Coordinates of C-alpha atoms in Angstrom, one line a residue:
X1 CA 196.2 50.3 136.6
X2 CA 198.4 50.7 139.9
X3 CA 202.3 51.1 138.6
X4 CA 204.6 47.5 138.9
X5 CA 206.5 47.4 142.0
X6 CA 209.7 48.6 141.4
X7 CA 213.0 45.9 142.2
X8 CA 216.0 48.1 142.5
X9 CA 219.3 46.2 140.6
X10 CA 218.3 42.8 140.6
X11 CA 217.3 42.6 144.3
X12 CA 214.0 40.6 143.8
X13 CA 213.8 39.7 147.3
X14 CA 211.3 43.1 147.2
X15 CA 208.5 41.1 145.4
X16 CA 206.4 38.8 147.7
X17 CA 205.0 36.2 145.5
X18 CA 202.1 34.2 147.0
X19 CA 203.2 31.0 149.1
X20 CA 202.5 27.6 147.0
X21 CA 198.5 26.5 146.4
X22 CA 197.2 29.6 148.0
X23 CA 196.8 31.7 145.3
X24 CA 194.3 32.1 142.3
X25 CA 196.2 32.2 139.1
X26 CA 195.3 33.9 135.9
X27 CA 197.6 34.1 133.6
X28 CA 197.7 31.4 131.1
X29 CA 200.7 29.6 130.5
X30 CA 202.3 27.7 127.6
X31 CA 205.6 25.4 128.4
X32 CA 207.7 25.5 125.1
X33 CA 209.3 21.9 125.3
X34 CA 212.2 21.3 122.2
X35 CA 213.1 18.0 121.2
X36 CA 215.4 16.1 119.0
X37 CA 215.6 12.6 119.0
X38 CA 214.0 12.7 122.9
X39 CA 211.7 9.9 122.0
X40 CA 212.5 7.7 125.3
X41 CA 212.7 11.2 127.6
X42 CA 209.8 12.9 126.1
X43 CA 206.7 10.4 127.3
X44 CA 208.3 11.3 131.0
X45 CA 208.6 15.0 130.2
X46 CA 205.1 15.2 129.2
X47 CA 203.7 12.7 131.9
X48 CA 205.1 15.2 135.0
X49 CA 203.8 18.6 133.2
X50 CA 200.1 16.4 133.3
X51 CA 200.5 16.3 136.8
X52 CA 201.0 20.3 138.0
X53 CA 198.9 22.4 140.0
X54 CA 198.6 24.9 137.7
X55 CA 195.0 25.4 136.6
X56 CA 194.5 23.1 133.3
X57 CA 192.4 25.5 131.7
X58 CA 195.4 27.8 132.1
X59 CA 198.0 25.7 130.8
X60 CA 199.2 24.8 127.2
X61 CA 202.5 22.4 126.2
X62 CA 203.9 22.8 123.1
X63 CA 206.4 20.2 121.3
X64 CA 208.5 21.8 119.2
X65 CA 210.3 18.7 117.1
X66 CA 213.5 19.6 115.4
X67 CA 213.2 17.6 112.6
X68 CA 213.9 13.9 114.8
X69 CA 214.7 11.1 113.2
X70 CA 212.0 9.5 113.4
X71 CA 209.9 12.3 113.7
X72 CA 208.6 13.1 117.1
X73 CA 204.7 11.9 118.3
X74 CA 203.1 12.7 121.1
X75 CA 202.5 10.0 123.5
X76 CA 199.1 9.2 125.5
X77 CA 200.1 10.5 128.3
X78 CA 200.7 14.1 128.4
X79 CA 198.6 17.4 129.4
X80 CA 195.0 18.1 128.1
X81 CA 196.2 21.0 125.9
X82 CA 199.3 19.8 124.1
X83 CA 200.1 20.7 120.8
X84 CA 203.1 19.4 118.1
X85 CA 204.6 21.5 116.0
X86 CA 207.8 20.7 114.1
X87 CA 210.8 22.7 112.9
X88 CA 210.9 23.6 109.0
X89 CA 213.6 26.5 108.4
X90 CA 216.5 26.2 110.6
X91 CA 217.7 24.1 113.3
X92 CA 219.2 24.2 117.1
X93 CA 217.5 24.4 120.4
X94 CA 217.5 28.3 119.7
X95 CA 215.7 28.3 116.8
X96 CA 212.9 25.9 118.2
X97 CA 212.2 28.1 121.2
X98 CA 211.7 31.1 119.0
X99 CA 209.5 29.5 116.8
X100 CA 207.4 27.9 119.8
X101 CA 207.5 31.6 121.1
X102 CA 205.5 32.7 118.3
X103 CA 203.1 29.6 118.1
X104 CA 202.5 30.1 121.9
X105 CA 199.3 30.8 122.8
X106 CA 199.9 31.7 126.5
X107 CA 200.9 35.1 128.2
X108 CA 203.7 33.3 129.9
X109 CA 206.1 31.6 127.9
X110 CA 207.9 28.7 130.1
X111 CA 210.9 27.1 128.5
X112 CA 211.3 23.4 129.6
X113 CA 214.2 20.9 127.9
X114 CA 213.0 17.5 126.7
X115 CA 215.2 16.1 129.2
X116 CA 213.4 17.5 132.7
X117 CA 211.0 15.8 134.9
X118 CA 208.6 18.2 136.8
X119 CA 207.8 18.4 140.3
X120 CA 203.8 19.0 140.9
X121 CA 204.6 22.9 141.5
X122 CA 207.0 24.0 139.1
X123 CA 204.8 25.4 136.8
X124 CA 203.3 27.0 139.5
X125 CA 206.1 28.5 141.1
X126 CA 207.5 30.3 137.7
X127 CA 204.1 31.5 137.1
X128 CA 203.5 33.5 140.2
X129 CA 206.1 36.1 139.6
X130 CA 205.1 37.0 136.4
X131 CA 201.3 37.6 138.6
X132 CA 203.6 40.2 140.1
X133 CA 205.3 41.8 137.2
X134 CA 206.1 41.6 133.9
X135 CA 209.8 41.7 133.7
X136 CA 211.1 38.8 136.1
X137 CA 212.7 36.1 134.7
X138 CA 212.8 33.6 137.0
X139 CA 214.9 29.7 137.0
X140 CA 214.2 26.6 138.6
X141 CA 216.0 24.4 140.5
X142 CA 217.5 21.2 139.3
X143 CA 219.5 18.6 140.3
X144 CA 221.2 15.5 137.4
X145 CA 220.0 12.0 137.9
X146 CA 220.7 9.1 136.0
X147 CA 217.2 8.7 134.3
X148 CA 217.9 4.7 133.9
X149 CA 215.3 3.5 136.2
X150 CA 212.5 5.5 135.4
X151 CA 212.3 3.7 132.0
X152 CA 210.8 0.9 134.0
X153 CA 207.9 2.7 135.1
X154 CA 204.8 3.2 132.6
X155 CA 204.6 7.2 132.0
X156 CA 201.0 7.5 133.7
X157 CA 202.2 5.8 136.7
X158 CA 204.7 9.0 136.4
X159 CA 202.1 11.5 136.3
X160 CA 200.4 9.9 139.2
X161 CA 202.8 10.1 141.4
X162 CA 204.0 13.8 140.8
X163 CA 200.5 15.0 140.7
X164 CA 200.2 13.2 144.6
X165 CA 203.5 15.3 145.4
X166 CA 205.9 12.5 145.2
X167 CA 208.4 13.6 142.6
X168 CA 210.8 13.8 145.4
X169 CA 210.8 10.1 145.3
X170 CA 210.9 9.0 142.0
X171 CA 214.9 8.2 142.2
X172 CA 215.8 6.8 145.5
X173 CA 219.3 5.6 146.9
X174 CA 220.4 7.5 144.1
X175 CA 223.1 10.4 144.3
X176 CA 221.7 13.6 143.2
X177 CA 224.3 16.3 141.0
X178 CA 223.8 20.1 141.7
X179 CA 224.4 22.2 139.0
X180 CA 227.4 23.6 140.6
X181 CA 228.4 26.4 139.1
X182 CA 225.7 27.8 139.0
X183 CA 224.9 26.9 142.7
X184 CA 227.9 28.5 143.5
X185 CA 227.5 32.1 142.4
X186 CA 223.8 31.7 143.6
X187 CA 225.4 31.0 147.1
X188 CA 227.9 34.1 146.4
X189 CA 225.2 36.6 145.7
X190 CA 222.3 35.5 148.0
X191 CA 220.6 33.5 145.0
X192 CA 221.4 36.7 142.3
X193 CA 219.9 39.4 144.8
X194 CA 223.3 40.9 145.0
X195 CA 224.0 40.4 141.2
X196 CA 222.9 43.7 139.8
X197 CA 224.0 43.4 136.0
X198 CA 225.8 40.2 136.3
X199 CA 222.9 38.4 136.8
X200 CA 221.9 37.9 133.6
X201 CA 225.0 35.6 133.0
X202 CA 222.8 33.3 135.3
X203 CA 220.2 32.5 132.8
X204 CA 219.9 28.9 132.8
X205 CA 216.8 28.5 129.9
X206 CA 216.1 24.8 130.2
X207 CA 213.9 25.8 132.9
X208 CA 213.5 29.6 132.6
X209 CA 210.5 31.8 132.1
X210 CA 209.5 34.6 130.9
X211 CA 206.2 37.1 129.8
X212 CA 205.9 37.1 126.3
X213 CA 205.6 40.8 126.8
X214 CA 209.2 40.9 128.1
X215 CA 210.2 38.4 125.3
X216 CA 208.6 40.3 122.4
X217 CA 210.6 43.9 123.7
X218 CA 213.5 41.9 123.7
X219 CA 215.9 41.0 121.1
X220 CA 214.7 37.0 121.6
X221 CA 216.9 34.2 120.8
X222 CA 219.5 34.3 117.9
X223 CA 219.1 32.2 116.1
X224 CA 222.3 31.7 114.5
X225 CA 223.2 30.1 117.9
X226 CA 223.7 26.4 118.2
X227 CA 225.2 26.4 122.0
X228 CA 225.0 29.1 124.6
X229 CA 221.6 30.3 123.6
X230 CA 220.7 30.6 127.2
X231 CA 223.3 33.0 128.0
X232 CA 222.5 35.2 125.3
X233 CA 218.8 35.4 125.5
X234 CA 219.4 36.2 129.8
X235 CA 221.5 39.6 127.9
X236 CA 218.3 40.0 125.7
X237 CA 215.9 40.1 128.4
X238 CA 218.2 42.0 130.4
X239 CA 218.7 44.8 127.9
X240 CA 214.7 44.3 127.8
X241 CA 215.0 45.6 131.4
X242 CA 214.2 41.7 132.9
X243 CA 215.2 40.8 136.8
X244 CA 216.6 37.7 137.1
X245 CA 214.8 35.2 140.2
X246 CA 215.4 32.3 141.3
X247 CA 212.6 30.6 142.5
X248 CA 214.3 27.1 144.4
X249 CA 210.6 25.9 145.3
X250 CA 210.2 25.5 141.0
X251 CA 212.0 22.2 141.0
X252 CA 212.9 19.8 138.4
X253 CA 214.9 16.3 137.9
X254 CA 217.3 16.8 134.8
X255 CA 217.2 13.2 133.3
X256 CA 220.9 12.3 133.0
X257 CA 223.9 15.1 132.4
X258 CA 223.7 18.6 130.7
X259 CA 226.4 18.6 127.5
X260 CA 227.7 21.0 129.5
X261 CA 228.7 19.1 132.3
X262 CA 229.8 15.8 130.4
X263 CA 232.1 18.0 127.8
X264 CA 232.3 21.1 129.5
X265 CA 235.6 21.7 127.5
X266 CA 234.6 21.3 124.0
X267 CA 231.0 23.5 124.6
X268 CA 233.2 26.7 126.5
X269 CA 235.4 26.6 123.9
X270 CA 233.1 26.1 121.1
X271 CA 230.9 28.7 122.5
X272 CA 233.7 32.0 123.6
X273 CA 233.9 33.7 120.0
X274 CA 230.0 33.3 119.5
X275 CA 229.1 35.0 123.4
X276 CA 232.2 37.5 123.0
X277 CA 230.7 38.9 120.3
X278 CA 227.5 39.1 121.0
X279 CA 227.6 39.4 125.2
X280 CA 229.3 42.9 126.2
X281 CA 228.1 41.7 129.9
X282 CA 230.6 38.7 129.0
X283 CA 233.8 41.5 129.2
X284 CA 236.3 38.4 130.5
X285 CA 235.8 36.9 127.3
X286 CA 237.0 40.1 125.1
X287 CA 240.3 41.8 124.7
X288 CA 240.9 44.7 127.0
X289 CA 242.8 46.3 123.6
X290 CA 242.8 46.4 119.7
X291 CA 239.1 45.0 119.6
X292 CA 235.5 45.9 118.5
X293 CA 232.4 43.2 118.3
X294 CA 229.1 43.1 116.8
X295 CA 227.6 44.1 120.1
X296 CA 229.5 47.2 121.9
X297 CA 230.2 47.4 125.4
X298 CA 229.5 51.3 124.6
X299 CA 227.7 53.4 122.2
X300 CA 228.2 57.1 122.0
X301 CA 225.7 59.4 120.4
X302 CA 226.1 63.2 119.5
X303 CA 224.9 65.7 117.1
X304 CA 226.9 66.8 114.4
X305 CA 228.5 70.2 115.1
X306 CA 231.3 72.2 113.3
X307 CA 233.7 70.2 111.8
X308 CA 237.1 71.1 113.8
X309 CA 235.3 70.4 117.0
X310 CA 233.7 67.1 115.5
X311 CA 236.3 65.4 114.3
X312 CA 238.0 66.5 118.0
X313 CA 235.4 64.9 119.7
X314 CA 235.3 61.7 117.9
X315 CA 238.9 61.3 117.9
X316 CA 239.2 61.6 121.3
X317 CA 236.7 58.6 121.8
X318 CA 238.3 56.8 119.6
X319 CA 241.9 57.8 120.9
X320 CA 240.3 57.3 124.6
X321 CA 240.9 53.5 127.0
X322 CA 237.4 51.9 125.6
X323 CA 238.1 50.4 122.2
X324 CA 234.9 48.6 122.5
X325 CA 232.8 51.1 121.2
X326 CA 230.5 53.0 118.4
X327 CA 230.2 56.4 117.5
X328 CA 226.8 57.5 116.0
X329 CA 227.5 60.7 114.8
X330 CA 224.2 62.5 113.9
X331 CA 224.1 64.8 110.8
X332 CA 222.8 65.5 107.5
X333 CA 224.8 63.3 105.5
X334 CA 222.4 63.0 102.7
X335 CA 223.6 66.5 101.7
X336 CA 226.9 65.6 100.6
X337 CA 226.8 65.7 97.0
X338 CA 229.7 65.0 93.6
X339 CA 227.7 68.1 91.9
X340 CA 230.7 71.0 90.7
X341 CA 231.0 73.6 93.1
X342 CA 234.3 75.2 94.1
X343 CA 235.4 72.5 96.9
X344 CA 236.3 75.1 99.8
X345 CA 233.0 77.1 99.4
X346 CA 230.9 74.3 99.5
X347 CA 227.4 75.1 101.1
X348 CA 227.6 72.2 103.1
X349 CA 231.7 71.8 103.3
X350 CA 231.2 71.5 107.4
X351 CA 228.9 68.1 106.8
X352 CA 231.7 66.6 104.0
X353 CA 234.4 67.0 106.2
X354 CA 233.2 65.2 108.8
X355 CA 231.7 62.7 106.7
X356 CA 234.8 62.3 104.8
X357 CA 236.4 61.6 108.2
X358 CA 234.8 58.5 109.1
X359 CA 233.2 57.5 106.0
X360 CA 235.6 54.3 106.6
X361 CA 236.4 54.4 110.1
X362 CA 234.6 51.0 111.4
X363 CA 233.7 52.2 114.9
X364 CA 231.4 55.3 113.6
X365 CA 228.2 55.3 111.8
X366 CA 227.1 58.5 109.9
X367 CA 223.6 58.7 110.7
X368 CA 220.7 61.2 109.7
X369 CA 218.8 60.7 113.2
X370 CA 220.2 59.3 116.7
X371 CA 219.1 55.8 117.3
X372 CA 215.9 54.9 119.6
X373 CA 217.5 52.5 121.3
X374 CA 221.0 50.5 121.3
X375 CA 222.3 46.8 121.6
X376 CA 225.2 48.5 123.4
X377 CA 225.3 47.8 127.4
X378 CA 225.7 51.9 127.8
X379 CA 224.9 54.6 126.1
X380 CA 227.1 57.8 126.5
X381 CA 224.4 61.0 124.4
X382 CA 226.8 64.3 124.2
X383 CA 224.7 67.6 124.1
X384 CA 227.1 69.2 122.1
X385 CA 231.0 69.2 120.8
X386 CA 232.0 71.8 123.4
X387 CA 233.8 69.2 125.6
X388 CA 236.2 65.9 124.5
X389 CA 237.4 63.7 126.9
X390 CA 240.5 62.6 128.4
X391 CA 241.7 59.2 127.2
X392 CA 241.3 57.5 130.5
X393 CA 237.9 59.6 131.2
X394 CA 235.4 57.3 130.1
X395 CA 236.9 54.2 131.0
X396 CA 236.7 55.7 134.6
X397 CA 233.0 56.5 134.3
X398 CA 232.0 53.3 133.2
X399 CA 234.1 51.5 136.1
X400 CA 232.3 53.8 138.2
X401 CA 229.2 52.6 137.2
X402 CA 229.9 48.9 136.9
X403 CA 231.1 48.7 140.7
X404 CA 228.1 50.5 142.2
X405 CA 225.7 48.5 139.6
X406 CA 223.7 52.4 139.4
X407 CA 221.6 53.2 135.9
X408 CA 223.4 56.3 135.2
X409 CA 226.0 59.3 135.1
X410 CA 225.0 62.9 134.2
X411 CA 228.4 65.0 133.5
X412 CA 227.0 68.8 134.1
X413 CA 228.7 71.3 132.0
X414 CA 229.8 74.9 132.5
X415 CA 227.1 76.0 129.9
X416 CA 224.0 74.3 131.6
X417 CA 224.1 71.4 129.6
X418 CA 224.7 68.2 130.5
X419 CA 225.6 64.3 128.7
X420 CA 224.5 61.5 130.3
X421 CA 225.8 57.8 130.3
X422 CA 223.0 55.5 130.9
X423 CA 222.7 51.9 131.6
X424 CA 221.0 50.5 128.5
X425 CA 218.8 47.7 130.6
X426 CA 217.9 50.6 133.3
X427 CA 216.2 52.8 130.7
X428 CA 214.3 50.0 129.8
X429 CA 213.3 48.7 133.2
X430 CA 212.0 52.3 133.8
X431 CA 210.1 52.3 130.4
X432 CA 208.4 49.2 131.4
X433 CA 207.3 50.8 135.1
X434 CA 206.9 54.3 134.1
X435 CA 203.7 55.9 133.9
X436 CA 201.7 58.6 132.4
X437 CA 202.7 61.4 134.5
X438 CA 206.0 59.6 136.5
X439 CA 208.9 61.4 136.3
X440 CA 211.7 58.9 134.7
X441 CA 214.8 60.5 136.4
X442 CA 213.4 59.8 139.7
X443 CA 212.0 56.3 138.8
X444 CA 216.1 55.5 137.3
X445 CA 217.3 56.8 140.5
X446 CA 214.9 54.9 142.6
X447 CA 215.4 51.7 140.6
X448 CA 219.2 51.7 139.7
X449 CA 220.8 55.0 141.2
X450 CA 221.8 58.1 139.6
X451 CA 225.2 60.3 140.1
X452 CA 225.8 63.8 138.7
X453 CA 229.4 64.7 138.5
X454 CA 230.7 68.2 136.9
X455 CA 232.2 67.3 133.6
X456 CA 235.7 69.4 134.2
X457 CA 236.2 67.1 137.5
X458 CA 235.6 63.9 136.1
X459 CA 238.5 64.0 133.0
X460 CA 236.7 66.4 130.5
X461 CA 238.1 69.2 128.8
X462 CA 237.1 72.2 126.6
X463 CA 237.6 70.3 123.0
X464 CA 240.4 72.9 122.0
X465 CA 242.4 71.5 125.0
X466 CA 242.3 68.2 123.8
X467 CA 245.1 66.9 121.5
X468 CA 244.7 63.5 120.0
X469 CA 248.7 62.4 119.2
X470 CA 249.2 61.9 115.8
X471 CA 252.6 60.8 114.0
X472 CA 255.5 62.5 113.5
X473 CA 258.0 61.6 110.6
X474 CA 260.2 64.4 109.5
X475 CA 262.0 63.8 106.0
X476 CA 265.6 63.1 106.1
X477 CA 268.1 61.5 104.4
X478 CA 268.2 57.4 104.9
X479 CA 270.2 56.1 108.1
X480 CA 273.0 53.5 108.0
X481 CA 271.1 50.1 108.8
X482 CA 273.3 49.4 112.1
X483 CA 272.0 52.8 113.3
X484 CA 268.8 51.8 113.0
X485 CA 268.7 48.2 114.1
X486 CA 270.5 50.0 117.3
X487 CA 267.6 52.6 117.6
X488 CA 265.0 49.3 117.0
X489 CA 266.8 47.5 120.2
X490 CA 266.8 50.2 122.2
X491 CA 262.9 50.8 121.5
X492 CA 262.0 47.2 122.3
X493 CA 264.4 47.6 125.3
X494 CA 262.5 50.1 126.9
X495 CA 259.1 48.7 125.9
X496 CA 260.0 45.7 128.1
X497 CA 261.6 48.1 131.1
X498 CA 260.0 46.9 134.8
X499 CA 259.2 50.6 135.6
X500 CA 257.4 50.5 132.2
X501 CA 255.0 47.9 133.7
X502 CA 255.2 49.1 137.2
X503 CA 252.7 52.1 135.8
X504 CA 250.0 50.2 135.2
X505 CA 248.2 48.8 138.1
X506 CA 248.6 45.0 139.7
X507 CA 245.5 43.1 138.9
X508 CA 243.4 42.3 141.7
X509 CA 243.2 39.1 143.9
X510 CA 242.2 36.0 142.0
X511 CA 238.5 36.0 143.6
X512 CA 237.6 32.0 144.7
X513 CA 236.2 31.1 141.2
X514 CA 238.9 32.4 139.3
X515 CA 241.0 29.5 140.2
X516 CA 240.4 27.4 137.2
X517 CA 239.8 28.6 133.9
X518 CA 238.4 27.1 131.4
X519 CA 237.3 27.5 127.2
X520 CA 238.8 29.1 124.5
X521 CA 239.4 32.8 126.1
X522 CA 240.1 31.1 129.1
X523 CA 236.8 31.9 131.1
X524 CA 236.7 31.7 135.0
X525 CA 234.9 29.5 136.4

């Protein structure tokens, strides 16, 4: 089988999907449609997914009810293949998706909200990327409509006239809402071409798509999630090495407002703790200091080595300008042991020092064998613990990286070795297109961009170099209290100097969209 094409960042403009009708599509397809309490919606729903282009045989709906009061049936109208399942264990729009996921039958999975009326092509127009290849992720187009007058109209008469290419027509004289902020970066970034990483941040699910390939190598849905799922699964499928598309010819009427729009207040806020900890892509919702989350922005791996230079390595991480980080630190830790033994010629003294170091240090995990993979967004591997790093070293390299949107950073050393700092969703896009036989490095610098810097130029230093300041408190006899309240003031004085702040860089220019801020950590809009 020929290798996918190959979409460098998130430029899909590369792929050349077939025009409209004038292709011959395989792939089947099911259209995952959660519902609670959509009774009046639903029949209309169902009624434009009867009428699409898309092959019949090829094409499977399936209800997921989450436990609606009364509980959810399918009306007459609706595709030839439509199943109902309903929700037992759990609830939320998350939870229902994941469970149709793994009830679908198709190769596609389509997600569609109980609230969205199909045009004839939609389905159509998601499914021909995935013809292409099987990481895009592509999103429709929508625009809000006050659903009131279609209740007047029987749901077959619906389906009739999308399937005669009418849906355009279903609501006129009315005003049509865009979905504006998400129009808006769309228009900023030539429709997510110019993206790169930050695309995912674009996932819109109530009309996204995906393979169930892509979905299954991914993380999925959390399911703890009750708002915001969307956001999270477009860093799942990223991390799964997905390219984010959008298709405007997959079009859809949303039948009244998103929650989002009518109480966009209450949902940012409600949803900023739950994305900051679980997004690293998400950076303007976490603290630039003093914080970690249950999703790094960084991992670092490296292999135990002696313990002097160990512990000098891993201090200097943690000492370094990236709090938001973990240290795997490789190493035979099952060998420590309580047995008697004189304690400083231990066999295995090396292994319990380190160990000892960071048995309770949060940010490092003691592991007997590096990860495979990483939730992390990169992924900094050390060949040995010959070289630490300054503190603002790796904050530089991952800037570096961030602003040219590449897959990687190899840092050469003097010895002929080298660490790397990888792009976790670039390995993975490269796993999905490598084949037996393809070399990898050339395929991540052909489809994100490689650098290789020497390590010495680029803020590291031979470990013994690198002093990590600890604190200094000589004994002495007590001082007189005003002494030391003056001592205090004159601390906090100079703390608060302006040639104190003038050392750290102005922010830059509020960009256009940063004008207004919104949710609990303030997010730009």
């Amino acid at each position: 089988m020929a290798r996918q094409p190959v979409v460098r960042h998130n430029d899909w403009g590369s792929l050349t999907p077939p025009a409209l009708g004038e292709w011959e599509p395989t792939m089947p397809v099911t259209v995952v449609v959660p519902t609670f309490n959509y009774q009046q919606k639903l029949p209309y729903v169902l009624a434009g997914l009867a009428a699409q282009s898309y092959p019949a045989h090829l094409l499977e709906v399936l209800v997921v009810d989450d436990q609606s009061t009364p509980p959810q049936e399918l009306p007459e109208v609706r595709p030839d293949n439509t199943r109902l399942i309903r929700v037992e264990d759990g609830w939320g729009r998350a939870n229902a998706c994941h469970l149709g996921a793994h009830q679908a039958d198709g190769a596609i999975l389509h997600w569609y909200d109980a609230d969205m009326l199909a045009h004839r092509e939609e389905v159509e127009a998601h499914a021909r990327w995935h013809h292409l290849v099987d990481y895009a992720v592509p999103g429709g187009h929508k625009l809000f409509v006050d659903p009131t007058p279609l209740f007047d109209l029987d749901p077959g008469l619906v389906r009739d006239r999308v399937a005669a290419g009418g849906a355009a027509d279903l609501f006129p004289g009315q005003e049509h809402e865009k979905h504006q902020w998400v129009e808006d970066y769309w228009a900023k970034t030539d429709d997510l071409r110019t993206a790169g990483p930050r695309a995912q941040r674009y996932h819109i699910g109530m009309t996204g798509s995906v393979t169930k390939a892509l979905y299954d190598d991914s993380d999925g849905f959390d399911l703890t999630l009750r708002l915001g799922e969307d956001m999270h699964l477009g860093h799942s499928l990223a991390q799964a090495g997905g390219v984010f598309v959008v298709d405007r010819e997959a079009r859809s009427w949303h039948l009244g407002r998103s929650q989002v729009l009518r109480r966009a207040e209450q949902v940012n806020r409600f949803n900023d703790p739950y994305l900051a900890d679980l997004v690293p892509t998400m950076r303007p919702k976490r603290n630039k200091r003093g914080r970690t989350y249950q999703v790094p922005y960084l991992e670092v791996v490296l292999q135990a080595g002696p313990a002097d230079e160990t512990i000098r390595v891993v201090d200097s991480l943690l000492d370094g300008d990236v709090p938001d980080l973990r240290i795997s630190v490789v190493g035979p830790w099952g060998t420590v042991h309580e047995d008697r033994v004189q304690p400083v010629e231990d066999p295995v003294l090396e292994t319990r020092l380190v160990h000892r170091s960071y048995l309770h240090e949060p940010r490092v995990r003691l592991v007997e064998s590096a990860p495979a993979t990483s939730d992390a967004e990169f992924v900094l591997t050390l060949p040995d613990v010959t070289m630490a790093p300054l503190p603002a070293a790796v904050s530089a390299l991952l800037d570096d990286l961030e602003r040219t949107h590449h897959g990687a950073r190899v840092l050469a050393y003097a010895s002929g070795t080298a660490a790397r700092l990888e792009r976790t969703s670039a390995l993975a896009r490269v796993a999905r297109l490598a084949d037996e036989g393809d070399d990898r490095e050339t395929l991540l610098d052909e489809s994100f961009g490689v650098k290789t810097y020497p390590a010495s130029d680029v803020g590291w230093v031979p470990v013994a170099e690198r002093e990590v300041e600890r604190f200094v408190l000589g004994a002495r006899p007590p001082m007189d209290p005003v002494r030391s309240e003056n001592k205090l003031r004159r601390a906090l004085a100079r703390a608060a100097e302006p040639s104190a702040a003038a050392e750290v860089p102005a922010p830059p220019a509020a960009e256009p969209e940063a004008e207004h801020r919104r949710g609990l950590f303030g997010r730009r809009r």
